[in-house]
Coordinates of C-alpha atoms in Angstrom, one line a residue:
M1 CA -106.8 134.6 4.1
V2 CA -107.1 136.2 0.7
V3 CA -104.8 135.1 -2.1
N4 CA -104.3 137.5 -4.9
R5 CA -104.3 135.9 -8.3
A6 CA -103.2 137.6 -11.6
V7 CA -105.9 138.1 -14.1
I8 CA -104.8 136.8 -17.5
D9 CA -106.6 137.3 -20.7
V10 CA -105.4 135.9 -24.1
V11 CA -104.9 138.8 -26.6
F12 CA -103.6 136.9 -29.6
T13 CA -103.0 133.3 -30.3
R14 CA -102.1 131.3 -33.4
G15 CA -103.5 127.9 -34.5
S16 CA -100.4 125.9 -33.3
G17 CA -100.5 125.5 -29.6
W18 CA -96.8 125.7 -28.9
I19 CA -96.2 129.1 -30.6
P20 CA -96.1 131.9 -27.8
N21 CA -99.3 133.6 -27.1
V22 CA -99.7 137.4 -26.3
V23 CA -101.7 137.7 -23.1
R24 CA -102.6 140.7 -21.0
E25 CA -101.8 140.0 -17.2
D26 CA -103.3 142.5 -14.8
G27 CA -103.5 145.1 -17.7
E28 CA -99.9 144.5 -18.9
L29 CA -99.1 143.0 -22.3
K30 CA -96.7 140.0 -22.1
L31 CA -95.6 137.1 -24.3
M32 CA -96.4 133.6 -22.8
L33 CA -94.5 130.6 -23.9
A34 CA -94.2 127.1 -22.6
A35 CA -90.5 125.8 -22.7
G36 CA -88.3 123.3 -20.8
A37 CA -89.6 121.3 -17.9
D38 CA -89.8 121.4 -14.2
A39 CA -88.5 118.9 -11.7
N40 CA -91.7 116.8 -12.4
H41 CA -91.1 116.9 -16.1
E42 CA -94.1 119.1 -16.6
P43 CA -93.7 121.9 -19.2
R44 CA -92.7 125.3 -17.6
T45 CA -94.4 128.5 -18.5
F46 CA -92.6 131.9 -18.9
T47 CA -93.9 135.5 -19.5
F48 CA -92.1 138.8 -20.1
P49 CA -93.5 142.1 -21.0
I50 CA -93.8 143.5 -24.6
G51 CA -95.3 146.7 -26.1
E52 CA -98.3 147.5 -28.4
A53 CA -95.8 147.8 -31.3
H54 CA -94.3 144.4 -30.7
L55 CA -97.9 143.0 -30.6
A56 CA -98.7 144.6 -34.0
V57 CA -95.8 142.8 -35.6
I58 CA -96.6 139.6 -34.1
R59 CA -100.1 139.7 -35.3
E60 CA -99.2 140.6 -38.9
D61 CA -95.8 138.8 -39.4
L62 CA -95.7 135.0 -38.8
A63 CA -92.0 134.9 -39.5
R64 CA -90.9 137.6 -37.0
H65 CA -93.1 135.9 -34.4
L66 CA -91.3 132.6 -35.1
L67 CA -87.9 134.3 -35.0
L68 CA -88.7 135.8 -31.7
W69 CA -89.6 132.5 -30.4
S70 CA -86.4 130.8 -31.6
A71 CA -84.4 133.7 -29.9
V72 CA -86.2 133.4 -26.6
L73 CA -86.0 129.6 -26.3
P74 CA -82.4 129.4 -25.3
L75 CA -83.1 131.8 -22.3
C76 CA -85.9 129.5 -21.2
D77 CA -83.5 126.6 -21.3
A78 CA -80.9 128.5 -19.2
A79 CA -83.6 129.0 -16.6
G80 CA -83.5 125.3 -16.1
T81 CA -86.2 123.3 -13.9
R82 CA -86.6 126.0 -11.2
G83 CA -84.8 129.2 -12.2
R84 CA -86.3 132.4 -13.3
L85 CA -86.3 133.7 -16.9
D86 CA -83.8 136.6 -17.6
E87 CA -86.6 139.1 -18.4
N88 CA -84.1 141.8 -19.2
A89 CA -82.4 139.7 -21.8
A90 CA -85.8 138.5 -23.3
V91 CA -87.0 142.2 -23.4
A92 CA -83.8 143.3 -25.1
L93 CA -84.6 140.9 -27.9
L94 CA -87.9 142.5 -28.9
D95 CA -86.9 145.5 -30.8
P96 CA -84.0 143.8 -32.8
V97 CA -86.0 140.9 -33.7
L98 CA -89.5 142.5 -34.4
L99 CA -88.8 146.0 -35.4
S100 CA -85.3 146.0 -37.2
P101 CA -84.5 145.7 -40.9
P102 CA -84.0 142.1 -42.2
A103 CA -80.2 142.7 -42.5
D104 CA -79.9 143.7 -38.8
V105 CA -82.0 140.7 -37.9
D106 CA -79.6 138.5 -39.8
A107 CA -76.7 140.1 -38.0
L108 CA -78.3 139.6 -34.7
F109 CA -78.8 135.9 -35.3
R110 CA -75.1 135.6 -36.1
R111 CA -74.3 136.9 -32.6
I112 CA -76.8 135.2 -30.3
R113 CA -78.1 131.7 -29.4
W114 CA -81.2 130.6 -31.1
D115 CA -83.3 127.4 -31.7
R116 CA -82.9 126.2 -35.2
S117 CA -85.2 123.2 -34.9
R118 CA -88.2 125.4 -34.2
L119 CA -87.7 127.3 -37.4
V120 CA -87.1 124.2 -39.4
A121 CA -90.2 122.6 -38.0
H122 CA -92.2 125.6 -39.2
G123 CA -90.9 125.4 -42.9
A124 CA -87.6 127.4 -42.8
D125 CA -85.4 127.0 -45.9
V126 CA -82.5 125.1 -44.4
D127 CA -79.9 126.2 -46.9
L128 CA -80.7 129.9 -46.3
L129 CA -80.6 129.2 -42.5
E130 CA -77.1 127.8 -42.8
R131 CA -75.9 130.7 -44.7
G132 CA -77.3 133.1 -42.0
Q133 CA -80.1 134.6 -44.0
V134 CA -82.8 133.9 -41.4
C135 CA -85.3 136.4 -42.6
E136 CA -85.2 135.1 -46.1
A137 CA -85.3 131.5 -44.9
M138 CA -88.7 132.2 -43.1
R139 CA -90.5 133.5 -46.1
A140 CA -92.2 130.1 -46.5
A141 CA -92.9 129.8 -42.8
T142 CA -96.0 127.9 -41.7
E143 CA -98.1 127.9 -38.5
G144 CA -98.3 124.2 -38.4
A145 CA -95.2 122.4 -37.3
N146 CA -93.5 119.3 -39.0
E147 CA -91.6 117.8 -36.1
K148 CA -90.1 115.0 -38.3
R149 CA -88.4 117.6 -40.5
A150 CA -86.8 119.3 -37.4
Q151 CA -85.6 115.9 -36.1
E152 CA -84.1 114.9 -39.5
Y153 CA -82.4 118.4 -39.6
H154 CA -81.0 117.8 -36.2
A155 CA -79.7 114.4 -37.1
D156 CA -78.0 115.8 -40.3
R157 CA -76.3 118.4 -38.1
R158 CA -75.0 115.8 -35.8
R159 CA -73.6 113.8 -38.7
A160 CA -72.1 117.0 -40.3
E161 CA -70.2 117.6 -37.0
R162 CA -68.6 114.2 -37.5
G163 CA -67.9 115.0 -41.1
A164 CA -70.6 112.6 -42.6
V165 CA -72.6 114.0 -45.4
L166 CA -75.4 111.7 -46.7
G167 CA -75.9 111.1 -50.4
P168 CA -79.4 110.1 -51.7
L169 CA -78.6 106.3 -51.4
D170 CA -77.2 106.7 -47.9
A171 CA -80.3 108.5 -46.9
G172 CA -82.5 105.9 -48.5
I173 CA -80.7 103.1 -46.7
L174 CA -81.0 104.7 -43.4
R175 CA -84.8 105.5 -44.0
Y176 CA -85.3 101.8 -44.9
T177 CA -83.8 100.6 -41.6
G178 CA -85.6 103.1 -39.5
Q179 CA -82.1 104.6 -38.5
Y180 CA -82.2 108.0 -40.1
L181 CA -83.0 109.9 -36.9
H182 CA -81.4 107.7 -34.2
G183 CA -78.5 105.3 -34.9
A184 CA -79.1 103.5 -31.7
T185 CA -82.6 102.4 -32.8
I186 CA -83.0 98.7 -33.4
P187 CA -83.2 98.5 -37.2
R188 CA -86.2 97.2 -39.1
R189 CA -87.2 96.8 -42.7
M190 CA -89.4 99.9 -43.7
P191 CA -89.5 100.0 -47.5
G192 CA -92.5 102.3 -47.3
A193 CA -90.3 105.0 -45.8
V194 CA -88.1 105.1 -49.0
D195 CA -88.7 107.2 -52.0
P196 CA -90.2 104.7 -54.6
A197 CA -87.7 105.8 -57.2
L198 CA -84.8 105.0 -54.9
L199 CA -86.0 101.8 -53.4
P200 CA -84.7 99.4 -56.1
Q201 CA -81.1 100.8 -55.4
V202 CA -81.6 100.3 -51.7
M203 CA -82.9 96.8 -52.2
R204 CA -79.7 95.8 -54.2
V205 CA -77.6 96.9 -51.3
I206 CA -79.7 94.8 -48.9
A207 CA -79.4 91.9 -51.2
T208 CA -75.7 92.2 -51.3
A209 CA -75.6 92.1 -47.5
E210 CA -77.8 89.1 -47.4
Q211 CA -75.7 87.2 -49.9
S212 CA -72.5 87.9 -47.9
C213 CA -73.9 86.5 -44.6
A214 CA -75.9 83.6 -46.0
G215 CA -75.4 80.4 -43.8
M216 CA -73.8 82.5 -41.0
R217 CA -75.5 82.4 -37.6
I218 CA -75.4 84.2 -34.4
G219 CA -75.7 81.9 -31.3
L220 CA -76.9 82.6 -27.8
D221 CA -74.4 83.2 -25.0
P222 CA -76.0 81.8 -21.8
R223 CA -73.3 83.2 -19.7
R224 CA -75.0 86.6 -20.2
G225 CA -78.6 85.6 -19.6
K226 CA -81.4 83.9 -21.6
R227 CA -81.5 86.4 -24.6
A228 CA -77.9 87.4 -24.8
T229 CA -76.1 86.6 -28.0
D230 CA -72.5 85.6 -28.9
K231 CA -70.6 88.8 -29.3
R232 CA -68.0 87.0 -31.5
D233 CA -70.6 85.7 -33.8
W234 CA -72.0 89.2 -34.1
D235 CA -68.8 90.9 -34.8
R236 CA -67.9 88.1 -37.3
M237 CA -71.1 88.6 -39.2
A238 CA -70.8 92.5 -39.0
A239 CA -67.3 92.5 -40.4
T240 CA -68.5 90.1 -43.2
V241 CA -71.4 92.3 -44.3
D242 CA -69.3 95.5 -44.0
A243 CA -66.6 94.2 -46.2
A244 CA -69.0 92.9 -48.9
V245 CA -71.0 96.2 -48.9
R246 CA -68.1 98.5 -49.0
H247 CA -66.5 96.4 -51.9
A248 CA -69.7 96.7 -53.9
Y249 CA -70.7 100.3 -53.0
P250 CA -67.5 102.2 -52.1
E251 CA -69.3 105.5 -52.2
L252 CA -71.6 104.7 -49.2
V253 CA -70.8 106.6 -46.0
D254 CA -70.0 104.7 -42.8
D255 CA -73.5 105.3 -41.3
A256 CA -75.1 103.5 -44.3
V257 CA -72.9 100.7 -44.2
R258 CA -73.1 100.2 -40.4
T259 CA -76.9 100.2 -40.5
V260 CA -76.9 97.4 -43.1
S261 CA -74.7 95.2 -41.0
F262 CA -76.7 96.1 -37.9
L263 CA -79.9 94.9 -39.7
M264 CA -78.4 91.7 -40.6
C265 CA -77.1 91.0 -37.2
S266 CA -80.2 92.1 -35.5
E267 CA -82.3 89.7 -37.6
A268 CA -79.9 86.8 -37.0
A269 CA -80.0 87.5 -33.3
D270 CA -83.7 87.4 -33.3
R271 CA -83.7 84.1 -35.1
A272 CA -81.4 82.6 -32.4
R273 CA -83.6 83.8 -29.6
S274 CA -86.6 82.3 -31.1
T275 CA -85.0 78.9 -31.8
P276 CA -85.8 76.2 -29.3
V277 CA -82.8 75.3 -27.2
E278 CA -83.0 71.7 -28.2
D279 CA -82.4 72.8 -31.9
D280 CA -79.0 74.1 -31.0
E281 CA -76.3 72.5 -33.1
E282 CA -74.1 71.5 -30.3
A283 CA -77.0 69.9 -28.4
A284 CA -78.1 68.1 -31.4
D285 CA -74.8 66.4 -31.6
E286 CA -75.6 64.4 -28.5
H287 CA -77.9 62.3 -30.7
A288 CA -75.1 61.3 -33.0
D289 CA -73.6 57.8 -33.0
V290 CA -70.1 59.0 -32.1
G291 CA -69.2 57.8 -28.7
A292 CA -72.7 56.3 -28.2
G293 CA -71.4 53.7 -25.9
A294 CA -70.0 56.3 -23.4
R295 CA -73.0 58.7 -23.5
K296 CA -74.0 60.1 -20.1
T297 CA -77.2 58.6 -18.4
A298 CA -77.3 61.0 -15.3
L299 CA -75.5 64.3 -14.6
S300 CA -75.4 66.9 -11.8
F301 CA -75.0 70.7 -12.5
T302 CA -73.8 73.0 -9.9
D303 CA -72.8 76.6 -9.7
D304 CA -70.5 78.7 -7.5
K305 CA -73.5 79.7 -5.3
G306 CA -74.4 76.1 -4.1
S307 CA -77.3 75.7 -6.6
E308 CA -77.8 72.1 -8.1
K309 CA -79.8 70.5 -10.8
K310 CA -80.0 66.9 -11.8
W311 CA -80.4 65.6 -15.4
L312 CA -81.6 62.1 -16.4
R313 CA -81.3 60.8 -20.0
D314 CA -84.8 59.6 -20.1
G315 CA -86.0 63.2 -19.6
P316 CA -87.6 65.2 -22.2
R317 CA -84.5 67.5 -23.0
T318 CA -80.9 66.9 -23.8
A319 CA -78.2 67.4 -21.2
S320 CA -76.7 70.3 -23.1
A321 CA -80.1 72.1 -23.3
E322 CA -80.7 71.6 -19.6
F323 CA -77.2 72.7 -18.6
W324 CA -77.1 75.9 -20.7
E325 CA -80.6 76.8 -19.3
F326 CA -79.1 76.3 -15.8
V327 CA -76.3 78.6 -16.7
A328 CA -78.6 81.3 -18.3
D329 CA -80.7 81.4 -15.1
R330 CA -77.9 81.7 -12.8
S331 CA -74.8 83.3 -14.4
A332 CA -73.8 86.6 -13.0
S333 CA -70.7 88.7 -12.4
D334 CA -70.3 87.0 -9.0
N335 CA -71.3 83.5 -10.2
E336 CA -69.0 82.5 -13.0
V337 CA -68.0 78.9 -12.2
F338 CA -70.2 76.0 -13.2
T339 CA -69.7 72.2 -13.0
I340 CA -71.0 69.1 -14.7
E341 CA -70.5 66.0 -12.8
D342 CA -71.1 62.2 -13.4
E343 CA -71.1 60.8 -10.0
E344 CA -71.3 57.2 -11.2
M345 CA -68.3 57.5 -13.5
G346 CA -66.3 59.8 -11.0
E347 CA -65.7 62.5 -13.5
G348 CA -66.6 65.9 -14.4
I349 CA -65.8 69.3 -16.0
Q350 CA -65.7 72.7 -14.3
L351 CA -66.2 75.8 -16.6
H352 CA -64.4 79.1 -15.5
F353 CA -66.3 81.7 -17.4
Y354 CA -64.2 84.5 -15.8
A355 CA -61.0 83.1 -17.3
D356 CA -62.2 81.5 -20.5
S357 CA -60.9 78.2 -19.2
I358 CA -62.0 74.7 -18.2
A359 CA -60.8 71.9 -15.9
R360 CA -61.5 68.3 -16.5
I361 CA -61.6 66.2 -13.4
T362 CA -61.3 62.3 -13.1
T363 CA -61.3 60.1 -10.1
V364 CA -57.9 58.2 -9.9
R365 CA -58.6 56.3 -6.8
H366 CA -61.9 56.4 -4.8
G367 CA -61.7 56.9 -0.9
E368 CA -61.4 53.8 1.1
A369 CA -61.4 53.1 4.9
G370 CA -61.8 56.9 5.6
S371 CA -59.1 58.1 3.1
D372 CA -59.8 61.0 0.8
P373 CA -60.4 60.1 -3.0
Q374 CA -57.5 61.1 -5.3
Y375 CA -58.4 63.3 -8.4
Q376 CA -56.6 64.1 -11.5
V377 CA -57.3 67.8 -12.7
E378 CA -56.3 69.1 -16.0
Y379 CA -56.7 72.5 -17.5
S380 CA -57.3 73.9 -20.9
L381 CA -58.0 77.4 -22.5
V382 CA -61.4 77.9 -24.2
D383 CA -62.2 80.0 -27.1
G384 CA -65.4 81.8 -26.3
I385 CA -68.9 80.5 -26.0
S386 CA -68.7 78.3 -29.0
G387 CA -65.6 76.5 -27.5
Y388 CA -67.5 75.9 -24.3
R389 CA -70.6 74.5 -26.3
K390 CA -68.2 71.9 -28.0
L391 CA -66.6 70.8 -24.7
V392 CA -69.8 70.4 -23.0
S393 CA -71.3 68.5 -25.9
A394 CA -68.3 66.3 -26.0
F395 CA -68.3 65.5 -22.3
V396 CA -71.9 64.6 -22.5
R397 CA -71.3 62.2 -25.4
G398 CA -68.2 60.6 -24.2
G399 CA -67.0 61.8 -20.8
C400 CA -63.5 63.2 -20.1
A401 CA -61.9 60.8 -22.6
A402 CA -63.9 62.5 -25.4
L403 CA -62.3 65.8 -24.5
E404 CA -58.7 64.7 -25.4
P405 CA -58.9 66.2 -28.9
H406 CA -60.0 69.5 -27.6
G407 CA -56.7 70.2 -25.6
P408 CA -53.9 70.8 -24.9
W409 CA -54.6 69.8 -21.4
M410 CA -52.2 70.9 -18.6
S411 CA -52.0 69.3 -15.1
D412 CA -49.3 71.8 -14.0
V413 CA -51.1 74.8 -12.7
A414 CA -48.1 77.2 -13.2
E415 CA -47.8 76.0 -16.8
F416 CA -51.6 76.7 -17.4
E417 CA -51.3 80.2 -15.9
R418 CA -48.4 81.1 -18.3
A419 CA -50.4 79.8 -21.2
R420 CA -53.4 82.0 -20.0
R421 CA -51.3 85.1 -19.6
R422 CA -49.8 84.7 -23.1
R423 CA -53.3 84.3 -24.6
D424 CA -54.6 87.3 -22.8
A425 CA -51.6 89.5 -23.8
R426 CA -52.5 88.7 -27.5

């Protein structure tokens, strides 16, 4: 079987590989461009016929060549991953874009969809583009593309749609944190990205933020995994930094203020993740003299899935460190109840992460002659992961008796449920 293949000869190409080429396919002149992607994420290639007069302009006039590219790209996008290019619509653009007077081209671009970012990348004057003077804007066009310029333009347009217009200091701060292009990017310190003349002002803003949150920390939240951090700590630090920066620099836009607080919180979270668990403040309390006579010597940790882990006092790590690692390894949306039990003393605590509550359980009477043991169960509300850490540390130091100051404790289940509903309503 013989398969007929089109013979394609390149007639005209520019130095930049993405600018459309003019080819001759089986004797017919066509514009060929790569745009969009197929189902396998590979670039798609489109062609449509042009005339000799169009080729002459494309050869001689870079600006008109780029304007045609900008006008055709939306048609390629409309073709999607498998659709055909609307050749009639593409051909209909040739004379108006390549052969019409500048005023008519400007008028056309006010009526059609076109890709601004391509023109900006190739040196278009942004102010003139925004005023609809596309031909004048392309007087300084270049064959080489500056993609970062196009990305910054796109980011500025997104901000403008939200009503945010950056001043020089705003822009400098966003460049310093690496968030000028993408607000979701993890912020970093990039002084080299800032205009040296502006850098001292940027550093004064950063110093204000650092002073405002000095001494604050963001702890880990093992309920959400080994690297998760305490959302309340994060929100508290962010609010502190926001307030200080807004007070000192009221002219800054929200984007700039937010990126500074994001930087401070991200760095604090990284410090928490790199701190050994044994250095945790609550775990360190276990070595204090308070309640030393009642400190636990052996504990059993369990979860709601039947997993169990034993801890002995003569081991290398504290009970709190071992327990919170146990939680971080096993906590999940369907595994939110964890227990610490001292079998020898007949007491324990049960942590209910789904309800921000805890139960302390003490043995009132041991089972004898086949009878069941009798337990006293008391409930209390817990204020976030920091509250849980305090309670776990107190229990490890002194058992259920050491939990008394952390109440109130309620033995009536109905009373406790009413208290929980009142809290949740707030």
